[in-house]
Amino acid sequence: MKNNRLSDLDIQVIDGDRGVNYPKEKDFSEKGFCLFLNAKNVTNNGFKFDICQFISKERDLILGTGKLNRLDIVLTTRGTVGNIAFYDEKIPFEHIRINSGMVLLRNQDNNIDHKYLHHFLKSSFLKEQIERISFGSAQPQLTVKTINSIGISYPQQKETQRKIARILSTADAVIEKTEAAIAKYRAIKQGMLHDLFTRGIDVSTACPSERRGKLRPTYEDAPELYKESKLGWIPKEWEVERLDNYFGLLRSGLSRLLSEQDIGLPVLISGNIQENKIDFSCLRYWYENDPQGADTSAYVLQNGDILLCFINSIDQIGKVAIYEGYFRPCIYTTNLFRIKASEIVKPKFLYYLLSSNIVQNEIKAIVKPAVNQASFTTKDFCKIPVPIISDKEQNKISNNVEQIDTKIQTEQTYLHKLQQIKAGLMADLLSGKKNVETVETQNFASLPSPPLS
């Protein structure tokens, strides 16, 4: 393997045009000639185009540097530092520019394969170098000078580089297929939640046997089964009440400057809620005996407690997860509500209700934006109208959603396995520890994916 600094290779590090012509807010539109990248477009997994902003052809023409050519690589330099995206032929936009928190890398070195360079920059080798560069900085950022000092390892033979890139691209394709399956199941789940919390499941002994235990027909197909309410047309058996009818306890967490060192109790923060699950991989901690005299035992979570974020950036507000235990007691921080289910509701059902668009849309409506973060009040939250449903129907609804949750979890477990395999493969190939010819005989794509249904 050869080792060179980026500055020793014919790879340009190109900054964007930050001069007087840099676009202002009024210059952006939802559609236009040139995509102007924002921080959310360049993620840990490459490009993402959910939220896009564009500039006109006229604005594009008066800007200088910072416009992408095919095979350029984008690197984020501020905020979330080190995200990488590759502008290959799959990207559907012909005209793209970087914003002021990014640079683009243009490989003109005949000894470096474009796709190999992309995989190397996505690897832990780059992340470790960025962490060393950023160590001790309150607000990590990368300059063109520091980026040029980054070390690149590569096989001398370009064909070997191409083989490594092919293997890792195959791994990426399997991972992307699994991620697509997870996205499909999540979309199915949202549709299911909408149907279940507007139509419900008919559990009445009076209904025809072929319909019992299944979704009620829609209002259009069977209007006699429904009545008008604050939520629109709902099943006749349901009532509409305030959300706090389902609460046995609603309490925010402990407000402290938490430690990254294990000094006592793990503390769950909003960042630990990921995809409606609790992620314990990156915890904060606080003293079991609080120096300020608070009774930390009052904040210890119990199985079935629901955590919901009510103070954070607008896109984080409303995140929800159910606590199902950890190997040691955990408490929670001040921007989370802890919710215990009342006697008239099952915790799982309440968790699914809080995850549904019925409640999530109401949360969006009561959020009050502020300079640094948004929030909503306990009073407004408790007043959200929700359907009151019998125990029997609650159980049926929860069981239906749990089935799709199990499928999502199966795919996520498989995805995690694939990511671990790829990480090990990448480390071995990019360091030269593993012979590329040996790895090429191992067909990564042949790993069986859990069947879709």
mmCIF file of N, CA and C in Angstrom, residues 75-84 130 140-142:
data_model
loop_
_atom_site.group_PDB
_atom_site.id
_atom_site.type_symbol
_atom_site.label_atom_id
_atom_site.label_comp_id
_atom_site.label_asym_id
_atom_site.label_seq_id
_atom_site.Cartn_x
_atom_site.Cartn_y
_atom_site.Cartn_z
ATOM 1 N N LEU A 75 -17.559 16.933 0.819
ATOM 2 C CA LEU A 75 -17.161 16.699 2.215
ATOM 3 C C LEU A 75 -17.685 17.849 3.061
ATOM 4 N N THR A 76 -18.430 17.537 4.130
ATOM 5 C CA THR A 76 -18.939 18.592 5.014
ATOM 6 C C THR A 76 -17.834 19.039 5.969
ATOM 7 N N THR A 77 -17.755 20.351 6.167
ATOM 8 C CA THR A 77 -16.641 20.923 6.937
ATOM 9 C C THR A 77 -17.082 21.674 8.191
ATOM 10 N N ARG A 78 -18.378 21.852 8.369
ATOM 11 C CA ARG A 78 -18.908 22.531 9.560
ATOM 12 C C ARG A 78 -20.131 21.783 10.059
ATOM 13 N N GLY A 79 -20.498 22.052 11.306
ATOM 14 C CA GLY A 79 -21.648 21.350 11.882
ATOM 15 C C GLY A 79 -21.303 19.887 12.063
ATOM 16 N N THR A 80 -22.001 19.011 11.347
ATOM 17 C CA THR A 80 -21.634 17.587 11.335
ATOM 18 C C THR A 80 -20.488 17.433 10.344
ATOM 19 N N VAL A 81 -19.274 17.321 10.881
ATOM 20 C CA VAL A 81 -18.063 17.317 10.053
ATOM 21 C C VAL A 81 -17.771 15.911 9.528
ATOM 22 N N GLY A 82 -17.374 15.827 8.254
ATOM 23 C CA GLY A 82 -16.884 14.557 7.720
ATOM 24 C C GLY A 82 -17.886 13.713 6.967
ATOM 25 N N ASN A 83 -19.112 14.220 6.747
ATOM 26 C CA ASN A 83 -20.050 13.471 5.897
ATOM 27 C C ASN A 83 -19.571 13.529 4.442
ATOM 28 N N ILE A 84 -19.788 12.421 3.748
ATOM 29 C CA ILE A 84 -19.253 12.264 2.379
ATOM 30 C C ILE A 84 -20.386 11.898 1.423
ATOM 31 N N ILE A 130 -10.077 12.904 11.127
ATOM 32 C CA ILE A 130 -10.879 14.091 11.425
ATOM 33 C C ILE A 130 -10.997 14.298 12.932
ATOM 34 N N PRO A 140 -16.074 21.916 16.013
ATOM 35 C CA PRO A 140 -15.190 21.306 15.015
ATOM 36 C C PRO A 140 -15.469 21.808 13.614
ATOM 37 N N GLN A 141 -14.403 22.104 12.870
ATOM 38 C CA GLN A 141 -14.556 22.438 11.458
ATOM 39 C C GLN A 141 -13.264 22.097 10.728
ATOM 40 N N LEU A 142 -13.383 21.881 9.443
ATOM 41 C CA LEU A 142 -12.238 21.532 8.610
ATOM 42 C C LEU A 142 -11.928 22.689 7.668
#
